[in-house]
XYZ file of C-alpha atoms in Angstrom:
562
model
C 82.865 6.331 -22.219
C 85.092 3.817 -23.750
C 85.287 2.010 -27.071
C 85.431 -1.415 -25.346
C 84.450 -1.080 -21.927
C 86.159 -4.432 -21.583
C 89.466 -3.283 -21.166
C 88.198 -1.960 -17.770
C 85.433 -4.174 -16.384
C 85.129 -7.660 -16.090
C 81.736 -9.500 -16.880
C 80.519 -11.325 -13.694
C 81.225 -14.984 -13.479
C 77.812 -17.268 -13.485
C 77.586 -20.098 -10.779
C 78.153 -22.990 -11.646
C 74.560 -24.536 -10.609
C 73.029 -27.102 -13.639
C 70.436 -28.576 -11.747
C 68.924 -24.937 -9.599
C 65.438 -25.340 -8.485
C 64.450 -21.208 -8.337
C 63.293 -21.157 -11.223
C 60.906 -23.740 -10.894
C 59.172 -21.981 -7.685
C 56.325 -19.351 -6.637
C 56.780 -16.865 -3.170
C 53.610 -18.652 -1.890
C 54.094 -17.063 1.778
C 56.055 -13.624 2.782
C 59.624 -13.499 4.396
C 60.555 -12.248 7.251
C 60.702 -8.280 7.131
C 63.719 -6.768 9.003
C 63.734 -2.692 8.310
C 66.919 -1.252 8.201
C 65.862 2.585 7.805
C 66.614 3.440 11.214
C 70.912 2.162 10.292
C 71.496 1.792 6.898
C 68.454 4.129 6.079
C 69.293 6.478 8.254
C 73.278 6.529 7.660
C 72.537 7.542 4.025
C 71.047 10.938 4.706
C 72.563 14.059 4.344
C 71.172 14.987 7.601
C 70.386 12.484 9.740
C 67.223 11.897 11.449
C 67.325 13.022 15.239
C 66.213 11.152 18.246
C 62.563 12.590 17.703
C 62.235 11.510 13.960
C 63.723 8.377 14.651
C 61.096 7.147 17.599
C 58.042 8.497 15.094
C 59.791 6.385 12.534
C 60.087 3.210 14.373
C 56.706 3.973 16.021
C 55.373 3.929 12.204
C 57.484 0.091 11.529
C 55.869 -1.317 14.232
C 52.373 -0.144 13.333
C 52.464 -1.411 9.723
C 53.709 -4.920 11.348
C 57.248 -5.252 10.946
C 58.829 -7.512 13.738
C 62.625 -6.801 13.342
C 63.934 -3.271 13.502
C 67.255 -2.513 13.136
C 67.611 0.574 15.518
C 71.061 1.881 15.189
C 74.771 1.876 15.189
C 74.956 2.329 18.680
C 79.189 2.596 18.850
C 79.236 5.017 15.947
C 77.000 7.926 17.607
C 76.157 9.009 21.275
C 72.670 9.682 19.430
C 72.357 5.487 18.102
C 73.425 4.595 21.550
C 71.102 7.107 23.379
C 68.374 5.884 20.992
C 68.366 2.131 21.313
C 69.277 2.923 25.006
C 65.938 5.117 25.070
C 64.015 2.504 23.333
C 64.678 -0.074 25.938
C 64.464 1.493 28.941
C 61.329 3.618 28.581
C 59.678 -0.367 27.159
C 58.395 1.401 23.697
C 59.184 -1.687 22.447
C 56.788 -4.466 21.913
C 57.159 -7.800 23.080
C 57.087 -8.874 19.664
C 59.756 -7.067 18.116
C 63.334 -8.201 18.173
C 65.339 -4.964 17.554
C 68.986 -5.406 15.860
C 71.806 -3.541 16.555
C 75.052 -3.468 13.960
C 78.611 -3.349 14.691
C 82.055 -4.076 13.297
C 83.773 -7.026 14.565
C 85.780 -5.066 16.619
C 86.142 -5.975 20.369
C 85.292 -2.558 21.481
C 82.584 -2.149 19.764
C 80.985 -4.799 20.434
C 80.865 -4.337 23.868
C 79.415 -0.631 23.393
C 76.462 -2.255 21.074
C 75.508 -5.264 23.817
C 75.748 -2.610 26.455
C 73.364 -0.041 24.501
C 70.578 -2.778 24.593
C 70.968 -5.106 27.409
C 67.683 -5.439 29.323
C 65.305 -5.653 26.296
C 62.953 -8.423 25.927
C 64.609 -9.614 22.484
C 67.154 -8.301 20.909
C 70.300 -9.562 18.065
C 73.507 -8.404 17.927
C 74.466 -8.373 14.153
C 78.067 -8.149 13.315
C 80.092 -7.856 10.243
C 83.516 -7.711 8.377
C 84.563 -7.358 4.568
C 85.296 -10.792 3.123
C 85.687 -10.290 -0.505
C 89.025 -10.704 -2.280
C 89.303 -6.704 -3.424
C 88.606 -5.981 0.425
C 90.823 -8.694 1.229
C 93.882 -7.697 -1.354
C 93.151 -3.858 -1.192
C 92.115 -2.770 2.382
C 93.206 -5.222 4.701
C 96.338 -7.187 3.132
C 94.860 -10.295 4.807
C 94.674 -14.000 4.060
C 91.510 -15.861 3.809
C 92.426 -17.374 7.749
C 92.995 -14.293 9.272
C 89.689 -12.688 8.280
C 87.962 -15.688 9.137
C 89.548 -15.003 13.155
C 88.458 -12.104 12.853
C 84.756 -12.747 12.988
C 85.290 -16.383 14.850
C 87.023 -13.725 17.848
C 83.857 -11.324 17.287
C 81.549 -14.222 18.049
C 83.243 -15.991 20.894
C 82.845 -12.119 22.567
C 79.303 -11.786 21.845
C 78.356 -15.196 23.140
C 80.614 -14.401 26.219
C 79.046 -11.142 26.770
C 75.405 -11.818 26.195
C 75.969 -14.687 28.968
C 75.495 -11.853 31.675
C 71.885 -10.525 30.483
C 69.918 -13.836 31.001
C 66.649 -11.369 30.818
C 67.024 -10.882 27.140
C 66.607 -13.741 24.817
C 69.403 -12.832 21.985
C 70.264 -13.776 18.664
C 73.150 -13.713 16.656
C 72.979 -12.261 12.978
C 76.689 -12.524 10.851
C 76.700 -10.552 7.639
C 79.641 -11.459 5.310
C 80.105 -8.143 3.548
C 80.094 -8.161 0.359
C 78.822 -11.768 0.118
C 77.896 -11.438 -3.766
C 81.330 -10.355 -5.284
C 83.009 -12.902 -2.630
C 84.134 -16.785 -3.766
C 80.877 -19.259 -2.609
C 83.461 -21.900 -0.553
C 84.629 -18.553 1.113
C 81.496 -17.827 2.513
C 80.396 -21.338 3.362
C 83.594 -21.561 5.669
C 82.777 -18.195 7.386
C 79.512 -18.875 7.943
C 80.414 -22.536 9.038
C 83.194 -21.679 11.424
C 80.663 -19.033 13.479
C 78.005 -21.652 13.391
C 80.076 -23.971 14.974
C 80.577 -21.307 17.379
C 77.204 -20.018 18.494
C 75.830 -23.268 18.350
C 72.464 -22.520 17.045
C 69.273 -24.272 17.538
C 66.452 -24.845 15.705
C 64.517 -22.769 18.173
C 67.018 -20.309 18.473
C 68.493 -19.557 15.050
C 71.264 -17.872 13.801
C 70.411 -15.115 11.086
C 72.958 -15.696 8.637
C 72.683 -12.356 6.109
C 74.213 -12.545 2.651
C 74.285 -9.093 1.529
C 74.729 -7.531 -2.450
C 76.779 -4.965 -0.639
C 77.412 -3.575 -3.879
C 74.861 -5.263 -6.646
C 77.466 -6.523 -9.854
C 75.327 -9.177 -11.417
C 71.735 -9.877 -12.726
C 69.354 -11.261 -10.149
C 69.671 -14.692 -11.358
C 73.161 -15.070 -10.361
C 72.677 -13.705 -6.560
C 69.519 -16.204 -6.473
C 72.230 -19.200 -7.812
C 74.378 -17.859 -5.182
C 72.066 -18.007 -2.517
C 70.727 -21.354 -3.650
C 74.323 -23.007 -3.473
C 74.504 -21.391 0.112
C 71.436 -23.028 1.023
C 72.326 -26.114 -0.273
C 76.033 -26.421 1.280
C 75.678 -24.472 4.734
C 76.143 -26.618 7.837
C 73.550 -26.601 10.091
C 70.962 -24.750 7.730
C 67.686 -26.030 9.815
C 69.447 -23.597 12.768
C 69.946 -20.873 10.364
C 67.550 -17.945 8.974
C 68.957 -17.258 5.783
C 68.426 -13.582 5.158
C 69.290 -11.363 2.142
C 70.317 -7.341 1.534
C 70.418 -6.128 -1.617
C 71.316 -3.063 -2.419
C 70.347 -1.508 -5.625
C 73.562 -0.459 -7.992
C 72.285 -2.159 -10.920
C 68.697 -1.186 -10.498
C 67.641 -4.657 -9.666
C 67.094 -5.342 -6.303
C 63.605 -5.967 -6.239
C 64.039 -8.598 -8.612
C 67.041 -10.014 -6.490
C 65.269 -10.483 -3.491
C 61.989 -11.840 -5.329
C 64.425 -14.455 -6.897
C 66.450 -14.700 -3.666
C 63.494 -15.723 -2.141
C 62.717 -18.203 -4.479
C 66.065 -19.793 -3.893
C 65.118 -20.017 -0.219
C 65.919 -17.388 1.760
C 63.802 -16.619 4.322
C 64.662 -12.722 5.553
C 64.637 -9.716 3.590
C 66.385 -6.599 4.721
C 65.494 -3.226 3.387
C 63.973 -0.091 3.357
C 60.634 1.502 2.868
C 61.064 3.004 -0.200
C 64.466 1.507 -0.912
C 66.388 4.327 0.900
C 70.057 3.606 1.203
C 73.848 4.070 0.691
C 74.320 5.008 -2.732
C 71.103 4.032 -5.204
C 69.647 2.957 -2.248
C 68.293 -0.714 -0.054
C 65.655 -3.000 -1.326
C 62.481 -1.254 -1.094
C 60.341 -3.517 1.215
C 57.076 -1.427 0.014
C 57.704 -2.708 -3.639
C 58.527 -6.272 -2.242
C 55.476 -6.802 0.198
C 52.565 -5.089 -2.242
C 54.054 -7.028 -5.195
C 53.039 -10.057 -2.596
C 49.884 -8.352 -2.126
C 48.944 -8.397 -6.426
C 49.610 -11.868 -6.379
C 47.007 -13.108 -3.562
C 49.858 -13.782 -1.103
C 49.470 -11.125 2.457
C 52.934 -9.714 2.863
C 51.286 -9.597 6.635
C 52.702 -5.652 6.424
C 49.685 -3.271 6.650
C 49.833 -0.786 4.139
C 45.972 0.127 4.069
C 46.992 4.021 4.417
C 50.160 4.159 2.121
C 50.210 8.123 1.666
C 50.547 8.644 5.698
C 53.647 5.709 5.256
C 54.849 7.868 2.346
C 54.532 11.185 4.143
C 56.336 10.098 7.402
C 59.217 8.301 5.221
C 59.498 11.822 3.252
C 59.868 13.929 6.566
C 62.047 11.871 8.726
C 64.216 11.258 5.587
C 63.644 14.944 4.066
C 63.671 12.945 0.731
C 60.867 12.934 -2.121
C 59.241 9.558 -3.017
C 59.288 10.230 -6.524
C 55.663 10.269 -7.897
C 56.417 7.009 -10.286
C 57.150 4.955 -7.659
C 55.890 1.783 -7.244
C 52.435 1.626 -5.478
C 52.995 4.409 -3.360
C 54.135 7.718 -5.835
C 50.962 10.207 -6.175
C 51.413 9.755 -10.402
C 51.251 5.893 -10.279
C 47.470 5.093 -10.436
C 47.193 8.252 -12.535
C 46.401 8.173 -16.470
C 46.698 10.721 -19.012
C 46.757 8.348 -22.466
C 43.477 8.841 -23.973
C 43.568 4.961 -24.513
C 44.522 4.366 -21.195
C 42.506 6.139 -19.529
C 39.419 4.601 -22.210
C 40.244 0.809 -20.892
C 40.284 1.908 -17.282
C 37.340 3.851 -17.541
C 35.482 0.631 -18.910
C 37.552 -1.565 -16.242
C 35.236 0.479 -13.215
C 32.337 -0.081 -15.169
C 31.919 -3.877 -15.538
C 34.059 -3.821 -11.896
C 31.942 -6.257 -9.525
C 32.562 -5.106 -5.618
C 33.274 -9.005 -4.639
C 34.730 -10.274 -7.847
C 38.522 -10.504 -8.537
C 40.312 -7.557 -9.678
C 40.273 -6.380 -13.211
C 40.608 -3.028 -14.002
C 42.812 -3.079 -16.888
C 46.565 -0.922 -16.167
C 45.628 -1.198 -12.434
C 47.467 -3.563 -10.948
C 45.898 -3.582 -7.491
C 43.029 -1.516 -6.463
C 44.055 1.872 -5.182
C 41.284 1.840 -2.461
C 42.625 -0.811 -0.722
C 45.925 1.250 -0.156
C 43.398 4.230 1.375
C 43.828 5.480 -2.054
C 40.801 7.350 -3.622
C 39.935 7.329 -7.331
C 40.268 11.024 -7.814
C 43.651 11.064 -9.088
C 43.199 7.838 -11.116
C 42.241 9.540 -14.397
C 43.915 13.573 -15.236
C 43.211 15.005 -18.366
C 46.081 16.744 -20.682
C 46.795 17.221 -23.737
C 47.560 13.753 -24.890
C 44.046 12.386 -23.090
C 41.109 11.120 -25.353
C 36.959 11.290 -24.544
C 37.353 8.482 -22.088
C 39.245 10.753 -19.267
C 37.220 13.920 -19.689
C 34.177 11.658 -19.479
C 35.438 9.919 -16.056
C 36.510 13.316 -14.446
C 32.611 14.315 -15.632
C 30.756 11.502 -14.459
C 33.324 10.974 -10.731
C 32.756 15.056 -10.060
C 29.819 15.948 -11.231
C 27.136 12.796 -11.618
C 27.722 13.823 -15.862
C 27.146 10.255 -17.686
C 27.613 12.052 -21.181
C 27.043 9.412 -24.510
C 29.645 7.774 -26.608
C 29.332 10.341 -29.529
C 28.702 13.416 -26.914
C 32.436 12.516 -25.334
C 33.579 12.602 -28.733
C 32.005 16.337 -29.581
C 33.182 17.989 -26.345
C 36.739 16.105 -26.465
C 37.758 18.474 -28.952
C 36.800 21.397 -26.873
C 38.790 20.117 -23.993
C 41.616 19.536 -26.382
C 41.760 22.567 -27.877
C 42.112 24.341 -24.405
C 44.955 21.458 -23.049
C 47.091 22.164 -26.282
C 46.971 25.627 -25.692
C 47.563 25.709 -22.014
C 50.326 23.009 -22.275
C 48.901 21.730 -18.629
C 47.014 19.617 -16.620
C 43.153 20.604 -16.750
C 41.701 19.701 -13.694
C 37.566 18.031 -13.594
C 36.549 21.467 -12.613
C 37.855 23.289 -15.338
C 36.400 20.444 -17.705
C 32.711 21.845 -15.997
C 33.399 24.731 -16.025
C 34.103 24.451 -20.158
C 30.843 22.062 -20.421
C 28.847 24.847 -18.590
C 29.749 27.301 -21.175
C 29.948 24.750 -23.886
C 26.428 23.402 -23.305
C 24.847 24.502 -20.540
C 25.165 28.398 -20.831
C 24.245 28.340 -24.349
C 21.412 30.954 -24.017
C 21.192 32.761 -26.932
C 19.469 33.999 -28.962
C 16.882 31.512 -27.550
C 16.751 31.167 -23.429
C 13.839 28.624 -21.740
C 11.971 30.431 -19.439
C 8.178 28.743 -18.974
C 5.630 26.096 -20.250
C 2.583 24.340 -19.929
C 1.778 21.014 -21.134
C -1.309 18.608 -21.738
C -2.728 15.764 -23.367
C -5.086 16.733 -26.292
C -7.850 14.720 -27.009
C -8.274 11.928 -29.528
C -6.565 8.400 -30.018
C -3.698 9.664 -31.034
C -2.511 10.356 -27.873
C -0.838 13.742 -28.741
C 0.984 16.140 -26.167
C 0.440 20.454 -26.709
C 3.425 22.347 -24.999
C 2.895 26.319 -24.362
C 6.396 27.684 -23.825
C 7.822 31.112 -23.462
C 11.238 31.662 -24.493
C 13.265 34.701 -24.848
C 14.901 35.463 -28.162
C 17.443 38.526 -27.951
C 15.935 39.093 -24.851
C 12.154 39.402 -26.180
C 9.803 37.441 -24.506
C 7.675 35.073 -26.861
C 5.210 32.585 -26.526
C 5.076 29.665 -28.536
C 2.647 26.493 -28.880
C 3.037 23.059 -30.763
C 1.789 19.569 -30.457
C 3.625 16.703 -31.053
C 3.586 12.757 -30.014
C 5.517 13.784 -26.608
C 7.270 16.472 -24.956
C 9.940 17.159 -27.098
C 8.146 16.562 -30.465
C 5.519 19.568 -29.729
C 8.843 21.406 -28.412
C 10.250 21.543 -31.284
C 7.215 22.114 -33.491
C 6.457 24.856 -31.421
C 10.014 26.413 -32.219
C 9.324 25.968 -35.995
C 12.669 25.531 -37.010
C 13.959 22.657 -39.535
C 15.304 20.431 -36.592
C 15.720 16.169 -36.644
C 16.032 14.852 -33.148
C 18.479 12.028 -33.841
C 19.673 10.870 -30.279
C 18.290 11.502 -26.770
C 19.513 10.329 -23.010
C 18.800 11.233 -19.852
C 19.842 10.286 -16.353
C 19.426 11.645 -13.055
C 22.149 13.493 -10.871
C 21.916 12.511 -7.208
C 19.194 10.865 -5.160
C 16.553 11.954 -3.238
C 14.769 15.638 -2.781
C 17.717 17.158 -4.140
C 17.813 14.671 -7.543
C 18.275 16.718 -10.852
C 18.032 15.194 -14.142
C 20.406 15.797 -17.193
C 19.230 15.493 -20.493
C 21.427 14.806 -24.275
C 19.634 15.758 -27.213
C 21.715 15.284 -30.809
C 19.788 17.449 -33.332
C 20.006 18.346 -36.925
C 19.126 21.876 -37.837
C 18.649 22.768 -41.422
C 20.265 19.615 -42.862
C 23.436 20.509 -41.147
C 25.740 18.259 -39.529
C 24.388 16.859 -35.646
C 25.794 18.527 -33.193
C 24.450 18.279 -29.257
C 22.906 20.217 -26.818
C 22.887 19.584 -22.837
C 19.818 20.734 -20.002
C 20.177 20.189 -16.389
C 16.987 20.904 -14.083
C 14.755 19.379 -11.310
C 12.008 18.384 -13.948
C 13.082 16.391 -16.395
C 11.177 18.055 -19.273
C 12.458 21.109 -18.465
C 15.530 19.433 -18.856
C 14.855 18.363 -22.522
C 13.504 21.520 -23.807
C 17.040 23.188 -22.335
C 18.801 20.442 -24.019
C 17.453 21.209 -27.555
C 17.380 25.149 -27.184
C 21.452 24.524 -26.230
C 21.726 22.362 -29.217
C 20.110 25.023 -31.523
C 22.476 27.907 -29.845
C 25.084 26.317 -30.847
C 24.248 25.993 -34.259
C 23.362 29.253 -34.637
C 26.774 30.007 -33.144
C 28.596 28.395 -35.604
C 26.506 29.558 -38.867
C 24.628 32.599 -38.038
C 20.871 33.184 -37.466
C 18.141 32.041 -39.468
C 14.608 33.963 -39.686
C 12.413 34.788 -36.972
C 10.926 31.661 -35.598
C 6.792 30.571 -36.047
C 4.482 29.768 -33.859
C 2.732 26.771 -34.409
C -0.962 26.260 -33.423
């Protein structure tokens, strides 16, 4: 790279445009969405798409709700012109949907493209030239007035040729190429002089496209630029004024958002911004960054992942898994603090109320998204994702200071794997953790009932095994779990106890949480899962006192109290 890249490239001049209103404005309704994956899209692949790909594709456009297709190149291929040919003839295409065809202001050409979709309903003929001044200077050694002939000729030809399909009802769309590195006065008298041609109505507009053909500014300058145009074009109430950014700089969302703002009314693009070089203006981005801000894009994108998965076969290109909205990473979190604030963003998450589910921009369910993927546990998650996956799987609502206990275990296991652990290897480490903590001491039967007196005291007879040994035990206490333990006769302090059931119905189970302190040690929990929720409790504590043991050896042979 250079010292002073300035020797080489020149910074891009601003508009001059003091008093620009963009700024100033919200997108308050969508644009018009014209696809171009089926041309521009299409033209960028290494391979591209056959006849077969293509229908499925623009069978997939017109089901999410776009109403202008772009269909081909119909003088560059025998397979564009059998296409849009196809498409017209067999009536796959609804009346609706205007489809657009592209061609070079060349004479021939242009009568290949009309001919390739004559006879449809609606249809636009969209032609182009280069107008900048490197295209100008460097390719065609032309002046200004020549190039502006050249698409004057272009249009008188369309509007003469058109003449003999009555049946269709056509529009004219004029891209200046390279509109954004092309002088402003340039493109006004372009535009201006093929106006005057077509003669557009109000009714019948002319789609006047002013492409970043190659993107060379920030997004505020192309929105100045397309302000000026909007301001200066003749007959702008007969004009749609449509924009086509492409994406060298990385910007083009963010060009067509402020585009938009500076009154354009047309976006062209691709689903998932696929393109010549880094690629079109992704229209998915555009339309569900709408969609966060209460606006309907009036696109349907209620089942994203079978958009994605079409797009990523007819393209035979990856969406990455960051993408925007649509990527299988993108509602995912593996931060331990991220994953904390989401997990309490579900929680307090009202069904009718607005959405706010903090690093969740827009509710994955209404994109057919579930929330399985929304929280993954590595080694860099905290208590809060474990204790999702837990509670999503397996109906496990484990307390604050239990998440923090069995974090560690999960952690130690994702640092030394280096990988993902998935919410059934997290159960499958609680089960041996908690709930397979059978020795020495295993539950296996009890008996329980009041005793008499005021005092209102339970008696539990339990047998449990110890080293396999059956023994019975007895104790009364002032409930269940008090008389448990006495029967055990060990030095243990209940300190914390939850329950909860796990399902509904015949088939409910209840999970019990005991914390315990055995002989003055530090608390450490146990976990029980059964149909009766006693038995639950007394596996809790025996898990809680396994684990103990596990950690500092055995103690005596437990009493039985009477």
């Amino acid at each position: 790279m250079l010292n002073n890249p300035a020797t080489k490239y020149r910074a891009f001049a601003p508009v001059q445009l003091t008093d620009r209103q963009w700024p100033s404005r919200t997108i308050t309704r969508p644009p018009i969405w014209m696809s171009t994956d089926l041309r521009d899209g299409n033209q960028a692949l290494i391979e591209p798409m056959s006849v077969e790909k293509k229908l499925r594709f623009f069978e997939q456009l017109v089901k999410i709700g776009v109403k202008e297709i772009e269909v081909g190149f119909p003088s560059a291929s025998q397979t564009d012109f059998d296409f849009v040919r196809g498409l017209v003839d067999s009536g796959r295409i609804p009346d609706d949907v205007m489809i657009i065809v592209l061609t070079q202001a060349r004479d021939e050409l242009i009568r290949r493209t009309v001919e390739s979709v004559a006879g449809a309903k609606r249809a636009c003929v969209h032609i182009y030239n280069s107008v900048a001044p490197v295209f100008r200077r460097v390719v065609f050694g032309m002046e200004r007035d020549e190039i502006v002939q050249i698409a004057v000729s272009a249009t008188t030809l369309v509007k003469e040729l058109v003449q003999a399909h009555p049946e269709t009802d056509w529009r004219l769309e004029y891209s200046p190429e390279s509109f954004s590195t092309t002088e402003l006065d340039f493109s006004k008298q372009i535009v201006d002089a093929l106006s005057s041609v077509w003669q557009p109505t109000r009714d019948k507009p002319m789609i006047v496209n002013l492409p970043s053909t190659v993107e060379a500014s920030t997004p505020n300058v192309y929105a100045d630029q397309i302000e000026w145009m909007c301001r200066n074009l003749e007959r702008r109430d007969a004009l749609v004024i449509s924009v086509h950014p492409h994406n060298d700089r990385g910007t083009a969302v963010a060009a067509a958002e402020l585009a938009v703002m500076a009154g354009a009314d047309r976006v062209e693009g691709c689903l998932f911004g696929n393109g010549e070089r880094t690629g079109n203006v992704d229209l998915v981005t555009l339309a569900l960054n709408l969609y966060t801000q209460g606006v309907h894009p009036g696109l349907d994108f209620s089942d994203i992942d079978a958009v994605r998965q079409l797009v990523e076969e007819c393209n035979q290109l990856p969406v990455h898994p960051r993408h925007p909205y649509a990527g299988d990473l993108v509602f995912t979190a593996f931060s331990g603090s991220h994953q904390d604030a989401i997990k309490k963003g579900f929680a307090q998450q009202q069904a009718d109320a607005m959405w706010e589910v903090p690093y969740l921009p827009i509710d994955p369910a209404d994109l057919g998204r579930s929330y399985d993927a929304v929280i993954r546990v590595n080694s860099q998650s905290g208590k809060g994702g474990m204790a999702y996956l837990l509670e999503q799987e397996y109906g496990l609502v484990l307390p604050r200071r239990l998440q923090i206990e069995f974090s560690r275990a999960v952690q130690k296991v994702a640092d030394a794997s280096g990988r993902e652990i998935a919410a059934n290897d997290i159960y499958a480490l609680f089960e041996r953790e908690y709930l397979e903590a059978s020795a020495p001491y295993r539950y296996v039967a009890h008996q329980m009932a009041d005793t008499s007196g005021s005092n209102h005291a339970v008696r539990v007879d339990v047998t449990v095994s110890r080293h396999q040994a059956a023994q019975a035990l007895h104790g009364i206490g002032n409930g269940p779990i008090d008389a448990f333990v006495s029967a055990l006769g060990l030095d243990i302090r209940l300190m914390d106890y939850h329950e909860h059931a796990i399902g509904s119905g015949a088939n409910a189970r209840a999970a019990c949480y005991v914390e315990l302190r055995v002989d003055n040690g530090p608390t450490l929990f146990g976990a029980g899962i059964d149909s009766n929720i006693v038995t639950a409790s007394f596996k809790a504590v025996l898990s809680a006192v396994n684990r103990h043991i596990a950690s500092v050896g055995e103690a005596g042979p437990a009493s039985s109290a009477a």
